[in-house]
Coordinates of C-alpha atoms in Angstrom, one line a residue:
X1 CA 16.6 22.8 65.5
X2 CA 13.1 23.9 65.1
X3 CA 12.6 21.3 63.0
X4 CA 14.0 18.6 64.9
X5 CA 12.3 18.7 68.4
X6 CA 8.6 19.8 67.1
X7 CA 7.6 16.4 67.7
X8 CA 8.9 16.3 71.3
X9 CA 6.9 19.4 72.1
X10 CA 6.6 22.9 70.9
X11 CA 6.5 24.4 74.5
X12 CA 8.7 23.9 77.2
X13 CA 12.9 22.9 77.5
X14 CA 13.7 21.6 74.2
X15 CA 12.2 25.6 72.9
X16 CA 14.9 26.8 76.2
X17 CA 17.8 24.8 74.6
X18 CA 17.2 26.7 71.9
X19 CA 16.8 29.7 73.5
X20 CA 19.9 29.4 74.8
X21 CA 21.7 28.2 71.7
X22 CA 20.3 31.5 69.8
X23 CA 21.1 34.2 72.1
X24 CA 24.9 32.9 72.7
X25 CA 25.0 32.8 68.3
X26 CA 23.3 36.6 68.3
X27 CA 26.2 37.7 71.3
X28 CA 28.7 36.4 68.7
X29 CA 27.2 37.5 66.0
X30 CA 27.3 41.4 67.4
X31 CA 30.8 41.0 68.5
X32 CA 31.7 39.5 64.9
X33 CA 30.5 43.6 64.3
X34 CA 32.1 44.9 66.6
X35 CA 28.7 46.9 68.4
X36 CA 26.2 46.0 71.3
X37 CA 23.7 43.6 70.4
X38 CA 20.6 46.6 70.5
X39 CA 23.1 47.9 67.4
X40 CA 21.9 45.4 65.5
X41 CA 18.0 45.6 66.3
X42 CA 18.2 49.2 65.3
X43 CA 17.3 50.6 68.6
X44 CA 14.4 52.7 69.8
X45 CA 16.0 54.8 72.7
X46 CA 18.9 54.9 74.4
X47 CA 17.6 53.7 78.2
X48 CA 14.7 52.1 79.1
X49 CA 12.3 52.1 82.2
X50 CA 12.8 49.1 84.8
X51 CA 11.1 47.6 87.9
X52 CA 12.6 45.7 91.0
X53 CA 10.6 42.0 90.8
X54 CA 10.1 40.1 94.2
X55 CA 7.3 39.8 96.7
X56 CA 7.8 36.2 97.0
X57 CA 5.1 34.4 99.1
X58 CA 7.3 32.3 101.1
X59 CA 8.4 36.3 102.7
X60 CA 6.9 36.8 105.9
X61 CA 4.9 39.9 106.0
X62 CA 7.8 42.0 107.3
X63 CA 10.2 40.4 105.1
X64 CA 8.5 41.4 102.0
X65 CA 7.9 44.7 103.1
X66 CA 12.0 45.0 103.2
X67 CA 12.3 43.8 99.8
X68 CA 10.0 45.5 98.6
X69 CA 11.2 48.8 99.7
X70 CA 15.1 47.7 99.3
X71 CA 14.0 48.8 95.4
X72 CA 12.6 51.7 96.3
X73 CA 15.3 53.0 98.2
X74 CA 17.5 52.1 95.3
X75 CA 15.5 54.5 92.7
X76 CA 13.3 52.1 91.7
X77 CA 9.6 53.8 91.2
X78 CA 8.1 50.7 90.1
X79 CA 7.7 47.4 92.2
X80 CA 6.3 43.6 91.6
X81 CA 4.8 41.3 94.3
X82 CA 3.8 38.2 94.5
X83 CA -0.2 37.5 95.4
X84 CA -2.4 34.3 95.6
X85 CA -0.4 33.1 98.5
X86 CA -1.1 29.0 98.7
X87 CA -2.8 28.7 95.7
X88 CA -5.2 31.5 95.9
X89 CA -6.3 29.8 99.3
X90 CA -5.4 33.2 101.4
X91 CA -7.2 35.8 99.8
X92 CA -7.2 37.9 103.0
X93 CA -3.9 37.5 103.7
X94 CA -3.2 38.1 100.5
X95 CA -4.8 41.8 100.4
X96 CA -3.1 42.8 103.8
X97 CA 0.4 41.4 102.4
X98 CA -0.7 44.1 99.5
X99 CA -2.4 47.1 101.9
X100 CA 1.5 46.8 103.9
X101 CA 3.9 47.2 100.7
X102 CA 1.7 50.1 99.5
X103 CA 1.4 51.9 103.1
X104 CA 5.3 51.3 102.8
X105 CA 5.3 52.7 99.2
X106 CA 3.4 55.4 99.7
X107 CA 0.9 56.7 96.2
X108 CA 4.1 57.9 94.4
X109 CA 5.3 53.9 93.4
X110 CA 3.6 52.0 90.9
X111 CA 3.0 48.9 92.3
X112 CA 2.3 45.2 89.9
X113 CA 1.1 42.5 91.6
X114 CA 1.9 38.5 90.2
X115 CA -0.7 35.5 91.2
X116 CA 1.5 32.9 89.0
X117 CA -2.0 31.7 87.7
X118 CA -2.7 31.0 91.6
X119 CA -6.5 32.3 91.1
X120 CA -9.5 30.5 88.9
X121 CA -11.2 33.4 87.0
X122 CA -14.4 34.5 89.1
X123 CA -11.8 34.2 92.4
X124 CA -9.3 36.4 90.8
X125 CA -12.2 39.0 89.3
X126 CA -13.2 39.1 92.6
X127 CA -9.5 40.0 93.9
X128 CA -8.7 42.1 91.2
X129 CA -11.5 44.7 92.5
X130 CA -10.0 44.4 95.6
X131 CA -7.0 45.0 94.9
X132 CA -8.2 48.5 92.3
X133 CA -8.2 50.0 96.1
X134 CA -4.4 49.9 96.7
X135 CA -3.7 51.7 92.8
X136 CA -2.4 48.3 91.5
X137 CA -1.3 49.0 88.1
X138 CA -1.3 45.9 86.6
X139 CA -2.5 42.2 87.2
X140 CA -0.3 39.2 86.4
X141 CA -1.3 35.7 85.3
X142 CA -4.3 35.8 87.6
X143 CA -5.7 32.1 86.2
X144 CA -3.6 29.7 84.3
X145 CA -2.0 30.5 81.6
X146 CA -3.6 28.5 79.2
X147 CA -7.0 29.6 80.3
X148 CA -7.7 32.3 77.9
X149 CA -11.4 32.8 78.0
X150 CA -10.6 33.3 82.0
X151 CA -7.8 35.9 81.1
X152 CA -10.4 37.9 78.9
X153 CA -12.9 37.8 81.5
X154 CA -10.7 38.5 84.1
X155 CA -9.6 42.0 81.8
X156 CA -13.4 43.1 81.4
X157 CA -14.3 42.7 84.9
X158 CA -11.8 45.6 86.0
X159 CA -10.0 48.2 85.6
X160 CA -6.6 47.3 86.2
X161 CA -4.8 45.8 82.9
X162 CA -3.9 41.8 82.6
X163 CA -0.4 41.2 81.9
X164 CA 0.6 37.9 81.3
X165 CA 2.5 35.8 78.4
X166 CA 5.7 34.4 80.0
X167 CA 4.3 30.6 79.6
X168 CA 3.8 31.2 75.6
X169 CA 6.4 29.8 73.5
X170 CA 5.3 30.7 70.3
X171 CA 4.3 33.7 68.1
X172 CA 1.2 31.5 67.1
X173 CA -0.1 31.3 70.5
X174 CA 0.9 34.9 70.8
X175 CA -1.6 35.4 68.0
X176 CA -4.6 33.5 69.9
X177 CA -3.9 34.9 73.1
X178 CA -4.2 38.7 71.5
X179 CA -6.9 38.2 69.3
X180 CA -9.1 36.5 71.7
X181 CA -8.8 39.2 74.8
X182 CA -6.7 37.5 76.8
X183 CA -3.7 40.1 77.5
X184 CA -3.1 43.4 78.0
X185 CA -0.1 43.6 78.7
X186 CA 2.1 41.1 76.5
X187 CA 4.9 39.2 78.3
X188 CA 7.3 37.2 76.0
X189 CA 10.6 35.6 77.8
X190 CA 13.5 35.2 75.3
X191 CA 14.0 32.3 77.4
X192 CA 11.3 30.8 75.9
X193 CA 10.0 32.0 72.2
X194 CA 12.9 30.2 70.7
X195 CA 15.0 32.9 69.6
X196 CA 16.1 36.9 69.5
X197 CA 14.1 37.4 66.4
X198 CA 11.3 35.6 67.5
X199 CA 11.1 37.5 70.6
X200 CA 11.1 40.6 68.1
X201 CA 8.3 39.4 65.9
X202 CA 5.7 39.4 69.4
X203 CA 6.7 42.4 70.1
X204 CA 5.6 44.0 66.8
X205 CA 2.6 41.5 67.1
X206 CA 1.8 43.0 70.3
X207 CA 2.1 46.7 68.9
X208 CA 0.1 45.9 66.1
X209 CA -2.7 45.0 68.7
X210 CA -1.8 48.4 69.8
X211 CA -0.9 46.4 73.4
X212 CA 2.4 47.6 75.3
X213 CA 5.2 44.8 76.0
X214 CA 6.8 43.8 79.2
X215 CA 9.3 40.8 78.9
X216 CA 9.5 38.3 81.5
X217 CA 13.0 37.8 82.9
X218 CA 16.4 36.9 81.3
X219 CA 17.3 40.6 82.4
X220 CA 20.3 41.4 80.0
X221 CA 19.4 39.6 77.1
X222 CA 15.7 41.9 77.0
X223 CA 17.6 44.9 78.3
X224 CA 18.8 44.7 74.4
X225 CA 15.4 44.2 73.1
X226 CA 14.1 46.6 74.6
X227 CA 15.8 49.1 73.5
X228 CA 14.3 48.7 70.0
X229 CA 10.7 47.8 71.3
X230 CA 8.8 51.2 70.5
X231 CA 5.8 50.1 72.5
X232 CA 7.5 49.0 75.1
X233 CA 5.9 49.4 79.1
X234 CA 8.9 48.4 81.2
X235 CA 11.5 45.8 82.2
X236 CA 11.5 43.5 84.8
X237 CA 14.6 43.9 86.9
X238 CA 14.4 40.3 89.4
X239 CA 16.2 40.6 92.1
X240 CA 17.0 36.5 92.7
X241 CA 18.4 36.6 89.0
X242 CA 20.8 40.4 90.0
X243 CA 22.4 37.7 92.3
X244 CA 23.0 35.5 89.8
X245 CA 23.5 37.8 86.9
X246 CA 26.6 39.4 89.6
X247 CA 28.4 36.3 90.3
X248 CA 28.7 34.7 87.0
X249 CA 29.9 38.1 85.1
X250 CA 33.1 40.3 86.0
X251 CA 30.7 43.5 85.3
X252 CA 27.0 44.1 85.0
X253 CA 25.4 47.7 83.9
X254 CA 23.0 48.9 87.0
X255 CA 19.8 50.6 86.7
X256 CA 19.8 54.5 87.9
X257 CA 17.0 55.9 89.5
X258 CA 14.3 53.7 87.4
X259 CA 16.1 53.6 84.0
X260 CA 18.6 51.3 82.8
X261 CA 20.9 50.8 79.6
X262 CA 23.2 47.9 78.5
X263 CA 27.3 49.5 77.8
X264 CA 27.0 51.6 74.8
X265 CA 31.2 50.6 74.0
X266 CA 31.2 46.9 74.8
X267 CA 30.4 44.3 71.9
X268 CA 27.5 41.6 72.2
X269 CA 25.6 41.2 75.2
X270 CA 28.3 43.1 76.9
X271 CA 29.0 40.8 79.1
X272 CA 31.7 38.8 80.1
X273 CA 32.1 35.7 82.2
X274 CA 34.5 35.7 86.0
X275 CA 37.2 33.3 85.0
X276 CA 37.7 33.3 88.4
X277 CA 33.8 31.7 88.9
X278 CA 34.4 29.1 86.2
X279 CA 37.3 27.8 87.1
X280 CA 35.8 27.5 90.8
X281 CA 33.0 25.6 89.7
X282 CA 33.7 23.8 86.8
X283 CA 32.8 19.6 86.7
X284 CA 35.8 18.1 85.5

């Protein structure tokens, strides 16, 4: 399939069709064993660390401050919010939306924030010191993704690590983004890199880099992965996809107090689709 669509482009859906196609063949392939899917990677640990993802911009002030601490009051000592509201066009409102989730927080919660590459790189340098006063522990995609020099600069200028990586679709530009600076924090989506083993191969890029890993999305499909990353940082636990994730499947594990695990007795992704949900909204 690889093959196939590299003329058609190497980065973007044709690489998520076969995302998709690969992770339903490794869920079968698992279950063909009889074990969980992390069986088969030869796992790490048996639970990893998670965070509650959110913030959106579109949240009033108020609103986000609710979501926000909705995580926190569900165990969750580690919370993502969305910055570079409007395209990095209200930087002050931006920092107060910040100075409100941490007041909420309180010092004890390790707080991310996400720009979606909102800033340009002397902007978000700029930001980023700001935001070193509220403890942020890690900036997201502050420029565009494929601005790598502006990533790297963006990572010398302060103290608070880049993480970024979710737009990549290969291991090769995995390579070029490492090597030149541009990530501190490594963020492959399965979604994405093609495949499971793919996925696996940036991860042990990343760790030969010495550079922790912190997937993007797809929840439980990286809940497996993680559990045989040995450098791994943390999971990102989005609340828009728990929705989604809850309707479509007759059982989901949940994360306790920070950590989560997938079922260490059910076969494959261990998951199984509502019957009920398909038949409901199936196209004839």
């Amino acid at each position: 399939m690889f093959w196939r669509v590299r003329g058609y482009g190497r980065k973007g859906v044709a690489f998520q069709a076969i995302s998709a196609v690969d992770i339903g063949l490794w869920d079968l392939k698992a279950k063909a064993f009889g074990v969980p899917l992390y069986r088969l990677l030869i796992p790490y640990t048996e639970r990893v660390p998670v965070y509650g993802s959110g913030g959106w911009t579109n949240l009033s002030e108020s609103e986000l401050v609710a979501e926000q601490m909705g995580y926190v009051e569900r165990g969750f000592p580690r919370i993502k919010m969305k910055v570079a509201r409007d395209f990095g066009r209200a930087e002050g409102e931006d920092v107060r939306r910040l100075a409100a989730v941490r007041r909420a927080a309180g010092d004890g919660v390790e707080l991310y924030v996400d720009a979606n590459n909102g800033y340009y790189a002397p902007q978000a340098i700029g930001m980023s010191r700001r935001f070193e006063d509220y403890g942020v522990a890690w900036f997201e995609e502050p420029v565009l993704a494929d601005d790598i020099e502006g990533l790297r600069a963006v990572s010398l200028a302060t103290t608070i690590p880049v993480a970024t990586g979710e737009h990549e679709y290969t291991k090769y530009g995995f390579k070029d983004l490492i090597a030149r600076g541009g990530a501190d924090i490594v963020q492959p989506d399965i979604g994405r890199v093609r495949d499971v083993t793919e996925w696996m191969k940036v991860a042990a890029l990343a760790h030969a880099f010495n550079l922790p890993v912190a997937p993007h999305a797809v929840q439980l499909v990286h809940l497996h992965c993680a559990m045989a990353t040995p450098n791994l940082k943390v999971v990102e636990y989005l609340g828009v996809a728990e929705r989604n994730d809850r309707f479509f499947s007759t059982e989901v594990p949940e994360p306790v107090d920070g950590w989560w695990a997938p079922y260490p007795d059910r076969p494959g992704l261990g998951l199984e689709l509502d019957p009920a949900v398909v038949k409901r909204h199936a196209v004839p």
